[in-house]
Short mmCIF file of C-alpha atoms in Angstrom, two decimals:
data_model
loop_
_atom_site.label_atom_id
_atom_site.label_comp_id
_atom_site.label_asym_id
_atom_site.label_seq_id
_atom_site.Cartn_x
_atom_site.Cartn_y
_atom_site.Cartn_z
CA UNK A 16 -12.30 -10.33 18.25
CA UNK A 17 -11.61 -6.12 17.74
CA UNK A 18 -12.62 -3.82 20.64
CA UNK A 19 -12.17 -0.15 20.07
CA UNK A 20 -10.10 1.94 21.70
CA UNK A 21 -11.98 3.24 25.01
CA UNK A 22 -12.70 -0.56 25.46
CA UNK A 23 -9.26 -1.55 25.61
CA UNK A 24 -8.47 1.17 27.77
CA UNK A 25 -10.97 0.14 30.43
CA UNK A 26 -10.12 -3.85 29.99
CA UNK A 27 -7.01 -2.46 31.00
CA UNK A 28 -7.39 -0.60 33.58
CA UNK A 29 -9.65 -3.93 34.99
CA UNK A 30 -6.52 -5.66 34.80
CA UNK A 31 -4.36 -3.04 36.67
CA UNK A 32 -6.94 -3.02 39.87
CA UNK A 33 -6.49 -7.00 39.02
CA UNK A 34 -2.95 -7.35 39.47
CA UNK A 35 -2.35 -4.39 42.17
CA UNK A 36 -5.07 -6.19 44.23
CA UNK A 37 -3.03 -9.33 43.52
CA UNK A 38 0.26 -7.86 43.80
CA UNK A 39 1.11 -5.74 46.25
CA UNK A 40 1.95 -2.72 46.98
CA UNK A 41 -0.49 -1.60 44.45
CA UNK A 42 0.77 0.43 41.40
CA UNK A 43 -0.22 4.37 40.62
CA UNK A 44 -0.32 4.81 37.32
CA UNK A 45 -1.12 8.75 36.38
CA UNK A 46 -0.27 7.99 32.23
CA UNK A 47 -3.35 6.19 30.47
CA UNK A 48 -1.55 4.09 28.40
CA UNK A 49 -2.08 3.99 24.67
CA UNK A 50 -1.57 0.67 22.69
CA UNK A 51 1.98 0.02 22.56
CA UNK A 52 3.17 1.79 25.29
CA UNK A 53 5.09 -0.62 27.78
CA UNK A 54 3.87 -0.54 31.52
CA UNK A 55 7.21 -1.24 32.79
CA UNK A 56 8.88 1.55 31.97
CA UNK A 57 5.50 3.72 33.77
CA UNK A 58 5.61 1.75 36.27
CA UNK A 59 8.99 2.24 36.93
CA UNK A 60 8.18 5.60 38.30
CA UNK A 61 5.57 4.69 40.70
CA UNK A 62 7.33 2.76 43.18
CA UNK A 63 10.45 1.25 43.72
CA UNK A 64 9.00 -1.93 46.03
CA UNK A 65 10.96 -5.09 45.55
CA UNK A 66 7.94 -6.83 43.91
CA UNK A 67 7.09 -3.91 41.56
CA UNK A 68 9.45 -5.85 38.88
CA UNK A 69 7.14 -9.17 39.43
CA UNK A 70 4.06 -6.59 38.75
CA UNK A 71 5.67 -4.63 35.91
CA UNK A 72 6.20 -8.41 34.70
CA UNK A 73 2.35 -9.57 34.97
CA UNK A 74 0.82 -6.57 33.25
CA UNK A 75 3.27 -6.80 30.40
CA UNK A 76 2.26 -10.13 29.56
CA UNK A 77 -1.52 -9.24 30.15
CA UNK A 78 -0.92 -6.07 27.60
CA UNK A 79 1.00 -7.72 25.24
CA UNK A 80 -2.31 -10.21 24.79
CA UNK A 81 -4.09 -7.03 24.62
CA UNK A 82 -2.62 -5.44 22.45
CA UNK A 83 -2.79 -8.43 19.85
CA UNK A 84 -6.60 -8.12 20.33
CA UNK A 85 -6.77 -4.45 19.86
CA UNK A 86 -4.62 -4.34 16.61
CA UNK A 87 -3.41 -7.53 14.82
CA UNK A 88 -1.42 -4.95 12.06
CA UNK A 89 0.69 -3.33 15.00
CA UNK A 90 4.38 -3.09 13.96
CA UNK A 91 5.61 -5.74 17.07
CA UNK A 92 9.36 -5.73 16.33
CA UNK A 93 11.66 -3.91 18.53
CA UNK A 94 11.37 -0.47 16.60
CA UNK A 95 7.44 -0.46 17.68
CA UNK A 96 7.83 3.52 19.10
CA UNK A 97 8.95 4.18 15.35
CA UNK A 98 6.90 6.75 13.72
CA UNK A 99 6.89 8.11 10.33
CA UNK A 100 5.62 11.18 9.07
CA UNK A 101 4.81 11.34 5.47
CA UNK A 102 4.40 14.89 4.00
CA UNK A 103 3.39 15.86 0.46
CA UNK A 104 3.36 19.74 0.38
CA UNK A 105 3.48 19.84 -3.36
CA UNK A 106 3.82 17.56 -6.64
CA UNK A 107 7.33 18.83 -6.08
CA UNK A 108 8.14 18.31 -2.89
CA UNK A 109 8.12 15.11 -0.72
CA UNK A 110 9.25 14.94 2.61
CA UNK A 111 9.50 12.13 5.19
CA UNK A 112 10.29 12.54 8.79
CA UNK A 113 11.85 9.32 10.94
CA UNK A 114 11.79 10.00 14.64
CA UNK A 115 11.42 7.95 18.12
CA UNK A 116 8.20 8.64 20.44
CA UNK A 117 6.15 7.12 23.11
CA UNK A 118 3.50 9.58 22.70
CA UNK A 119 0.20 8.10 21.83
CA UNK A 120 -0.22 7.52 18.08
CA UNK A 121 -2.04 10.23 16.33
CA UNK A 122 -3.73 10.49 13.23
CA UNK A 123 -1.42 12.53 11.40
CA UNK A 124 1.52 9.94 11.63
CA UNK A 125 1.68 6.94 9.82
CA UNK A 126 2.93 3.84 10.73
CA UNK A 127 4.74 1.18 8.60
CA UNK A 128 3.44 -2.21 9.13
CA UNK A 129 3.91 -5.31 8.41
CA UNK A 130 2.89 -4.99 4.90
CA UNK A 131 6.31 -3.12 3.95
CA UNK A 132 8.31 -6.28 4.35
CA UNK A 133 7.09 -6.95 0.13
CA UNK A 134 9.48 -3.90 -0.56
CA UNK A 135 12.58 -4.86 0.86
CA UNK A 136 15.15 -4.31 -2.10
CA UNK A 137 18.62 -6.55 -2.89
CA UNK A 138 19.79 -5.82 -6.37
CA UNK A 139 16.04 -5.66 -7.53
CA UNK A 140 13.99 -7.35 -4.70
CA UNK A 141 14.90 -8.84 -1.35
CA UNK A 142 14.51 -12.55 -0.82
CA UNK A 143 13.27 -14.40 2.54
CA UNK A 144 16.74 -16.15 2.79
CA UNK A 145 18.43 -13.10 2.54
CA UNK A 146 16.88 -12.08 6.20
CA UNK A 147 19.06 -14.57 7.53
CA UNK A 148 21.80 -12.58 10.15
CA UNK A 149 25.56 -12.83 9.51
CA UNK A 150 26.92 -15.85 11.82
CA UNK A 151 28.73 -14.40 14.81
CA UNK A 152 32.10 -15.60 13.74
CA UNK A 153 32.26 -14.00 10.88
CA UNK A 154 31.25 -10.89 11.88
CA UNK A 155 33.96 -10.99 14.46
CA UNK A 156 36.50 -12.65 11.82
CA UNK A 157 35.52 -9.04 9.77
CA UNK A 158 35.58 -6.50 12.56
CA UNK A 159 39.11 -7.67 13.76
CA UNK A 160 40.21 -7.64 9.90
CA UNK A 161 39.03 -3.78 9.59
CA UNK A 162 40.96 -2.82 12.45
CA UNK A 163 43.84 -4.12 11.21
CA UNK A 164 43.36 -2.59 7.94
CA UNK A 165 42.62 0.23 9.71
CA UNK A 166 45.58 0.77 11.77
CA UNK A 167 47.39 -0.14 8.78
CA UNK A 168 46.23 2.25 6.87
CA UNK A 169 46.98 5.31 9.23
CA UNK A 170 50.66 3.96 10.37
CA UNK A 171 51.65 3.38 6.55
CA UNK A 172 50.09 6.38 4.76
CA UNK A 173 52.77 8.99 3.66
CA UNK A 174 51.13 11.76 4.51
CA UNK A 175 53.22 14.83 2.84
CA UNK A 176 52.51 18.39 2.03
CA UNK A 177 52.58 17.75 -1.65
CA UNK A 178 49.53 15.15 -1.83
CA UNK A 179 47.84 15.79 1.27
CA UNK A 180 47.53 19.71 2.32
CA UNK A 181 44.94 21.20 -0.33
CA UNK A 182 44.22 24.77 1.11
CA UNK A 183 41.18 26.36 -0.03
CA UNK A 184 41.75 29.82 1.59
CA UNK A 185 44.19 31.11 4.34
CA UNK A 186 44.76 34.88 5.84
CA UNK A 187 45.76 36.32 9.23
CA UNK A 188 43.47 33.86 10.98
CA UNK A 189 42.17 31.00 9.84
CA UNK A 190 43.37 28.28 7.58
CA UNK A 191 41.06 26.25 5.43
CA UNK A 192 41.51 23.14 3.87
CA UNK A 193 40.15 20.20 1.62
CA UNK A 194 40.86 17.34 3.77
CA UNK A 195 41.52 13.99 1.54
CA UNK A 196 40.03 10.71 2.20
CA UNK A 197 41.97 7.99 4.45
CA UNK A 198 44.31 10.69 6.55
CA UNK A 199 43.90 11.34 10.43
CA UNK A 200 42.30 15.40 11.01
CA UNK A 201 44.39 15.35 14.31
CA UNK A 202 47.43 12.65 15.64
CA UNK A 203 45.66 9.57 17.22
CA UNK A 204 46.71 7.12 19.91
CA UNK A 205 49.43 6.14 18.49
CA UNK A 206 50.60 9.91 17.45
CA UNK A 207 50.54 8.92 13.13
CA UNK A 208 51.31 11.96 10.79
CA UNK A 209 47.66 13.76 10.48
CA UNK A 210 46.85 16.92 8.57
CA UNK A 211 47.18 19.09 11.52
CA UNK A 212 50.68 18.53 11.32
CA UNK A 213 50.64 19.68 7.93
CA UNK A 214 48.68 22.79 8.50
CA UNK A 215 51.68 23.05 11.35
CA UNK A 216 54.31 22.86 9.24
CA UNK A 217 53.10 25.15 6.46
CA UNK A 218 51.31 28.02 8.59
CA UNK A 219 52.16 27.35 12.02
CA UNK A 220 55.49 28.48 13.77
CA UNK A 221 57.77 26.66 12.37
CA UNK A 222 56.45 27.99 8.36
CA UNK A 223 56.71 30.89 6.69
CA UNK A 224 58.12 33.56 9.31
CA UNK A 225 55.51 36.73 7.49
CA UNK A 226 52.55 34.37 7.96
CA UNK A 227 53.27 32.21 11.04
CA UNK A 228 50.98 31.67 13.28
CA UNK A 229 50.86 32.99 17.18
CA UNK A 230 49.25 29.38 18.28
CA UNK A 231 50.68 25.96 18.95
CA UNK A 232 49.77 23.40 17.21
CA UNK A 233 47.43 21.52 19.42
CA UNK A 234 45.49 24.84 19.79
CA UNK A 235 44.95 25.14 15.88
CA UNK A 236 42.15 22.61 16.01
CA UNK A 237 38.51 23.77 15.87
CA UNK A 238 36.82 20.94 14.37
CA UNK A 239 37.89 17.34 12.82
CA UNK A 240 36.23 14.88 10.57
CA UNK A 241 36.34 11.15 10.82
CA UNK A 242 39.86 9.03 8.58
CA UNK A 243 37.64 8.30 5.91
CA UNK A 244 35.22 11.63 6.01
CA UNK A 245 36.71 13.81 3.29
CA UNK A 246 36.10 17.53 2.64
CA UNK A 247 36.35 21.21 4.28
CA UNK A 248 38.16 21.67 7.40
CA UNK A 249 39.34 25.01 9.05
CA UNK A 250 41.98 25.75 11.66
CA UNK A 251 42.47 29.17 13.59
CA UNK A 252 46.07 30.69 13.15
CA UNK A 253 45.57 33.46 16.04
CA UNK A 254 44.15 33.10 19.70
CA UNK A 255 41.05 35.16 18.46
CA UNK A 256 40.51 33.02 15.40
CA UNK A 257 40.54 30.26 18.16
CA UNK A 258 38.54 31.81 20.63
CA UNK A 259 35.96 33.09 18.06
CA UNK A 260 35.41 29.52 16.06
CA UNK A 261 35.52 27.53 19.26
CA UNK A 262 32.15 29.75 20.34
CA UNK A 263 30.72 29.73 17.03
CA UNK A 264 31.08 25.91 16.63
CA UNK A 265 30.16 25.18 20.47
CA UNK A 266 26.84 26.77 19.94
CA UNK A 267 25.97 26.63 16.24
CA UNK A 268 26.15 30.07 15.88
CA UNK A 269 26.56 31.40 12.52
CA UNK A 270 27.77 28.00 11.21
CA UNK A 271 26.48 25.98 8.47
CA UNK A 272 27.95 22.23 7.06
CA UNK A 273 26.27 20.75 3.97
CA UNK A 274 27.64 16.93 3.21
CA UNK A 275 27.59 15.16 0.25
CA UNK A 276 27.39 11.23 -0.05
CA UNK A 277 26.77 8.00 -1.46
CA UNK A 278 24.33 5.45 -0.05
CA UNK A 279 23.60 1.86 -0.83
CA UNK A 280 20.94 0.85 -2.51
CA UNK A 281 17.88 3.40 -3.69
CA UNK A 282 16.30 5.80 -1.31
CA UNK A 283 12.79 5.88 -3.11
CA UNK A 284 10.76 8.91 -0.94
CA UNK A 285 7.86 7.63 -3.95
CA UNK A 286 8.21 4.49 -2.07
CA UNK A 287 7.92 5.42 1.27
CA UNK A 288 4.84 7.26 0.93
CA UNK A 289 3.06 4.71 -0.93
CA UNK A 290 3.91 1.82 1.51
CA UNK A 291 1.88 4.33 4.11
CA UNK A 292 -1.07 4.24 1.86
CA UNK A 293 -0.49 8.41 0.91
CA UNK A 294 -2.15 9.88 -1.77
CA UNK A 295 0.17 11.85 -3.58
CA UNK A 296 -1.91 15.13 -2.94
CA UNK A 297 -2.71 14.42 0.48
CA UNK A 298 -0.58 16.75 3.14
CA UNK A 299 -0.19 15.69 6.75
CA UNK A 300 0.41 17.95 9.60
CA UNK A 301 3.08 17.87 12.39
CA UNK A 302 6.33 17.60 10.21
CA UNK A 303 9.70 19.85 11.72
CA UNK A 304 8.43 23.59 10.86
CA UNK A 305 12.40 23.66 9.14
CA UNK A 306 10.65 21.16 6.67
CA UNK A 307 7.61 22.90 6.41
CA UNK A 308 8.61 26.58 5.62
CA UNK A 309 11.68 25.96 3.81
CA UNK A 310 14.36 28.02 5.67
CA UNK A 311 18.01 28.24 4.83
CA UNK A 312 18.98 24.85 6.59
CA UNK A 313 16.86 22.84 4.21
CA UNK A 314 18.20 22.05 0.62
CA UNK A 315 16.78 23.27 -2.30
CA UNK A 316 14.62 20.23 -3.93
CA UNK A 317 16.01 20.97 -8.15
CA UNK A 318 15.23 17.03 -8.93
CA UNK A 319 12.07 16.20 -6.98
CA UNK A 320 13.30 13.06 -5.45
CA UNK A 321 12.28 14.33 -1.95
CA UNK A 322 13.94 14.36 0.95
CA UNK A 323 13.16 14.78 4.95
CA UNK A 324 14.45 14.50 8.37
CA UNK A 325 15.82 11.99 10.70
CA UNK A 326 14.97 12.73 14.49
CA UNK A 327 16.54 9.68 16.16
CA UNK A 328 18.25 10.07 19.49
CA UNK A 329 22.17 8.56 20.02
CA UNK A 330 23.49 6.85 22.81
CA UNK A 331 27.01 4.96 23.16
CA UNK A 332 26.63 1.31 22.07
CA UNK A 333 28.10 -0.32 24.70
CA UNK A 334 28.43 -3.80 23.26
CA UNK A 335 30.41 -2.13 20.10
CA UNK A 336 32.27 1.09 21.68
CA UNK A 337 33.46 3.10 20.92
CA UNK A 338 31.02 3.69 18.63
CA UNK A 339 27.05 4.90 18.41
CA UNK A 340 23.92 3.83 18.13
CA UNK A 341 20.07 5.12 18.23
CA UNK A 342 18.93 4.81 21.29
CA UNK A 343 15.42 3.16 21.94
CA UNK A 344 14.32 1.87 25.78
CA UNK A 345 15.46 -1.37 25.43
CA UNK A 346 19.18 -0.51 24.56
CA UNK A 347 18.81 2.23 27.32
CA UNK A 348 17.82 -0.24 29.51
CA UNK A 349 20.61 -2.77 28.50
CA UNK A 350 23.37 -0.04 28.86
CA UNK A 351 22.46 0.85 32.72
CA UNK A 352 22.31 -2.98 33.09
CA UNK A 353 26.39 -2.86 31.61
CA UNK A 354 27.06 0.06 34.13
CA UNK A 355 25.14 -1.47 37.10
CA UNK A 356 27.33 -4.80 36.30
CA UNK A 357 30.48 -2.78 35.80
CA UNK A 358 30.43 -1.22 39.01
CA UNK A 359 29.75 -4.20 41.10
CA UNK A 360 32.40 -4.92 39.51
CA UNK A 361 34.73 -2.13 40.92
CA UNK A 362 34.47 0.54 38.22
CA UNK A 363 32.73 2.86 40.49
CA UNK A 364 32.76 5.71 38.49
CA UNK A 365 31.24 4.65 35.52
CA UNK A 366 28.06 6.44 34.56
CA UNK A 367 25.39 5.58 32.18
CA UNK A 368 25.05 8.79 29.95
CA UNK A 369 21.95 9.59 28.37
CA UNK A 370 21.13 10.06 24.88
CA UNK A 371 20.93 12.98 23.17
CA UNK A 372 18.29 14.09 20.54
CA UNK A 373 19.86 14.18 17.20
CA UNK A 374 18.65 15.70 14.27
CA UNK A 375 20.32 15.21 10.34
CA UNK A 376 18.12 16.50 7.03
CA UNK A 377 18.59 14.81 3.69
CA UNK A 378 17.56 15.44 -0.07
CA UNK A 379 17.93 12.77 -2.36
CA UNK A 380 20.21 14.13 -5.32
CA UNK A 381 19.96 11.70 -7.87
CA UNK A 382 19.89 7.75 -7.92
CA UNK A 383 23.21 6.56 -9.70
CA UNK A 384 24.95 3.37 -10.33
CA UNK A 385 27.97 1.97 -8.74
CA UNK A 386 30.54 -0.66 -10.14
CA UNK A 387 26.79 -2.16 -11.28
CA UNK A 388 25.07 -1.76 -8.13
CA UNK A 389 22.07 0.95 -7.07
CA UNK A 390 23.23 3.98 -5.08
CA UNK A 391 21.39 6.77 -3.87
CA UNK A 392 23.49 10.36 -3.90
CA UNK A 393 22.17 12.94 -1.00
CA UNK A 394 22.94 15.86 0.53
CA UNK A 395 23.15 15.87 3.93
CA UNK A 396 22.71 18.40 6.63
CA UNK A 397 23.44 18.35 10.47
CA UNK A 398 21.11 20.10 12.77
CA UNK A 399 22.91 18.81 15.86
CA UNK A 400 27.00 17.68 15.62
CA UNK A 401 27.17 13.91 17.52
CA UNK A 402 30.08 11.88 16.91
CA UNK A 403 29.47 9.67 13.78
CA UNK A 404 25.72 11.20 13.43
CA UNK A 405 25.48 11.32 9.78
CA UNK A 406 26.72 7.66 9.51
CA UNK A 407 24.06 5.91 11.91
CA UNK A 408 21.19 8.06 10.17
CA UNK A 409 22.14 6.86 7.26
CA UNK A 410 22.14 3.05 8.31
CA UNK A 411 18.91 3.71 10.28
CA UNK A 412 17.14 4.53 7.32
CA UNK A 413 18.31 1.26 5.71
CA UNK A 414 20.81 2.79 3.48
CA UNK A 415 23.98 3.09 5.14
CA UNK A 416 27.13 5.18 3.13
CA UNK A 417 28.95 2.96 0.82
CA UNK A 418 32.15 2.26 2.31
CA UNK A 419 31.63 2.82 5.71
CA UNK A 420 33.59 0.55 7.28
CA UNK A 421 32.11 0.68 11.01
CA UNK A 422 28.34 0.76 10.24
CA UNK A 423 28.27 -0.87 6.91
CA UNK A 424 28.27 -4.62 5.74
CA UNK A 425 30.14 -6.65 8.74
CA UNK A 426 31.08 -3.67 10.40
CA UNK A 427 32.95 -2.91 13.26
CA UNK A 428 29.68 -1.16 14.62
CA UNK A 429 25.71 -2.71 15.27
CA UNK A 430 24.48 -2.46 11.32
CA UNK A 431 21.15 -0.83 11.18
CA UNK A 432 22.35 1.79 13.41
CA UNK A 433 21.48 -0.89 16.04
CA UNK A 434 18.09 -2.68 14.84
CA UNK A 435 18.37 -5.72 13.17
CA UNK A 436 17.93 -6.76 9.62
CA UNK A 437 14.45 -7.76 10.28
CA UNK A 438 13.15 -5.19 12.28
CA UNK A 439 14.95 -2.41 9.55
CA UNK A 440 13.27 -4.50 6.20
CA UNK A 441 9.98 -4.32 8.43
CA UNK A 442 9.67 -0.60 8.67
CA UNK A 443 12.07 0.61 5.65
CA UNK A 444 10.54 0.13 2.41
CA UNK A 445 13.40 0.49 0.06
CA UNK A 446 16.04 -0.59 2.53
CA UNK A 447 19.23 -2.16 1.30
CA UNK A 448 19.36 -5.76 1.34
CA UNK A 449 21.94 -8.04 2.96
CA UNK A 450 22.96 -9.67 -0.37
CA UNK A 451 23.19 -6.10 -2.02
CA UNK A 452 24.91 -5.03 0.91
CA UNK A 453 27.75 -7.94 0.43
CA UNK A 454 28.38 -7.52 -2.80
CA UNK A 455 28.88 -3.62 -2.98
CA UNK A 456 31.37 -4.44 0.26
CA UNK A 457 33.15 -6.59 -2.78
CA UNK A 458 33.11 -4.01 -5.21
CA UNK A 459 34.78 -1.52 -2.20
CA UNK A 460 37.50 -3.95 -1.46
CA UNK A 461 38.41 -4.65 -5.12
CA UNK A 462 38.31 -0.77 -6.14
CA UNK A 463 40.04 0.33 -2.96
CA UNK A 464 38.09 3.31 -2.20
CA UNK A 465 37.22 4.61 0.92
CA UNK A 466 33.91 5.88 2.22
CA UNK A 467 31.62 8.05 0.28
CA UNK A 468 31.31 11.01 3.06
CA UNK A 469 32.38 14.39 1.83
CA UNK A 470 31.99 17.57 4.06
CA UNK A 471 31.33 20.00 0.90
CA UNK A 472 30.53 22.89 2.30
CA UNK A 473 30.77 25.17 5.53
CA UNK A 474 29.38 28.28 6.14
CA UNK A 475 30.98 30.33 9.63
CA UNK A 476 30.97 34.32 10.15
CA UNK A 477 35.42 35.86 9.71
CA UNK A 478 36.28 36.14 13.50
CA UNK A 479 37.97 39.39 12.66
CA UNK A 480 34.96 40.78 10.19
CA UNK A 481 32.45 39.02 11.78
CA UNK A 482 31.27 39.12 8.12
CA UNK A 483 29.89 35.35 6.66
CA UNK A 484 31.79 33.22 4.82
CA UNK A 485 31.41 30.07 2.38
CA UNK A 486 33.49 27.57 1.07
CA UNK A 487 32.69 24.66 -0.63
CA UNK A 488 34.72 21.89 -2.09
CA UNK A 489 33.00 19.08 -4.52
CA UNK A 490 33.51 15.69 -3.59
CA UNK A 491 35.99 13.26 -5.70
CA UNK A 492 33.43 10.63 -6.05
#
């Protein structure tokens, strides 16, 4: 049976009158709905009568047969609000654009359906059995292993001057520095050697006595990167230097960061757009107008391997903190269930925090191989700065950075940046596989390295000059 869409729309409304009639009080709805929007959450907003949920509860079911009549091919896994936007501006240019919305579906974005699950990649191409989740126990069995290795890591690291401190440029104000791979940016917890105390020792008070710097050393900081995150960092020597860079990197203000990194498996943009059934030469509307134009923030495209945008909202996964995930309405909805939960159970003051929009660019450098397996080398650019952003992108788009050790292979973190395997192989055509996945884990843990994630460059204006600076530091891997 297929109905179009104004006659779903009214069978719908029939069954609105149907169940307010039924259940009362009855329901104002001032959205029309479009097919795969959720009443609940409209609802929601109408009334807050104890038998509203009961309602809310009825018309789901009632939609959710609908919406099988309406459209058999409709993406039903939990990323159903996932849109993709497939752009072609050139035969040299390909760009993609991943975002969240429960705005009614429009022509000019294309959804991946069911169909895409035939491109799923392992080493060459993703089997059904390899769909199957990690068992519970070994995920935790892994996560409590990392954070040993972890701590371990950080507490027995000799961090010294000699192998650690790599200044790219210091004067009067600012220090800047190539951060290396596995060291703390700032002390932790538990107060382990960090390159702050470094940058202390060498240019703070207790250094050189024609260079020292008018700060303490907790004041220095401006900005940090994550242990394993290598690559430019810069402190402020002198209260303006402080002042000046805390503005500048407060409001994105004259301040530019360009990463580099490795990602499992191969991010085919070729792929993506022919799993949406796009014509090479066809162009479709509505991208980011950064993408469109081409201005400063996006990366010039020198290998024509495409690249694109990721416009996924964050939120605090509260079954994994204290780390992130993207948020979509059910994991909102789960998290205020945590708080409500937490403060019946005396933690008053817990808040549910919303998420906030998020916004990373990519260009695919080059597709490499690693130890034997496929990786993907991009460039990486953050619009907005939330904690870990780059690293759940990554993992959203199916590819997560090799190494990671929170939102890679088993983890500390929700893998996916918190869909499952299934839901990410339905809607990411080239996405990583879980067998792929385990055995480049392997090849980290017998090579030692740590994760791929370099901070190569950053742009800020001199807080003295005002004038703009760059430096830029290429990654060891």
């Amino acid at each position: 049976m297929h109905v179009c869409r104004k006659q779903a729309n009214t069978i719908f409304t029939a069954m609105v009158a149907a169940v307010a009639t039924r259940h009362r009080p009855i329901l104002a709805f001032t959205h029309r709905l479009s097919p795969g929007a959720h009443p609940r959450r409209l609802s929601t907003t109408a009334t807050k009568r104890v038998n509203l949920r009961r309602s809310a509860y009825v018309l789901s079911n009632y939609w959710r047969l609908l919406s099988g009549i309406y459209s058999t091919r409709r993406n039903q896994s939990i990323m159903m609000a996932t849109q993709y936007e497939i752009s072609v501006t050139s035969c040299n240019e390909k760009r993609i654009t991943l975002s969240l919305s429960a705005t009614d579906y429009k022509t000019d974005t294309i959804h991946i359906t069911e169909k895409t699950n035939d491109n799923c990649h392992s080493e060459e191409k993703l089997q059904k059995d390899d769909l199957t989740p990690v068992p519970q126990s070994v995920l935790q069995y892994e996560r409590q292993l990392r954070k040993i290795k972890a701590s371990d890591r950080a507490s027995k690291t000799n961090v010294t001057v000699e192998d650690h401190l790599l200044t790219v440029h210091v004067d009067e104000h600012v220090v800047v520095t190539n951060k290396p791979s596995g060291i703390l940016c700032v002390p932790g917890v538990k107060k382990h050697r960090s390159l702050l105390d470094l940058v202390y020792e060498v240019y703070g008070s207790t250094g050189d006595q024609a260079r020292q710097s008018t700060l303490p050393r907790d004041s220095m900081i401006v900005h940090r990167l994550d242990m394993d995150t290598s690559g430019i960092v810069v402190f402020a020597r002198t209260k303006l230097g402080m002042s000046k860079l805390h503005e500048a990197f407060r409001t994105r203000t004259g301040t530019k960061k360009l990463y580099e990194a490795l990602l499992v498996g191969w991010l085919d943009i070729n792929a993506w757009i022919s799993a949406a059934n796009i014509n090479d030469s066809h162009q479709i509307k509505g991208l980011h107008e950064g993408i469109k134009n081409g201005t400063s923030d996006t990366i010039t495209n020198t290998t024509n391997l495409g690249g694109g945008e990721i416009n996924l909202p964050l939120q605090r996964d509260h079954k994994h903190p204290p780390f992130m995930r993207v948020s979509t309405p059910d994991s909102e909805a789960e998290a205020h269930q945590a708080v409500r939960e937490l403060n019946h159970a005396g933690w008053k003051k817990l808040v549910a925090k919303k998420p906030k929009p998020s916004v990373t660019r990519f260009q695919v450098l080059s597709h490499e191989y690693w130890m034997g397996h496929h990786v993907t080398r991009v460039a990486l650019i953050p619009i907005t700065g939330r904690t870990h952003q780059l690293r759940v992108h990554c993992a959203a788009l199916g590819h997560p950075i090799l190494g990671d050790p929170a939102y890679g292979y088993c983890g500390e973190a929700h893998p996916n940046g918190g869909f499952s395997d299934e839901a990410m192989c339905q809607m990411s055509p080239t996405c990583a596989g879980i067998e792929l996945r385990r055995n480049v884990e392997k090849s980290v843990r017998e090579s030692g390295i740590t994760m791929c994630l370099h901070a190569r460059k950053l742009d800020f204006n001199h807080p003295e000059t005002g004038e703009a600076v760059s430096f830029d530091a290429p990654p060891l891997f």
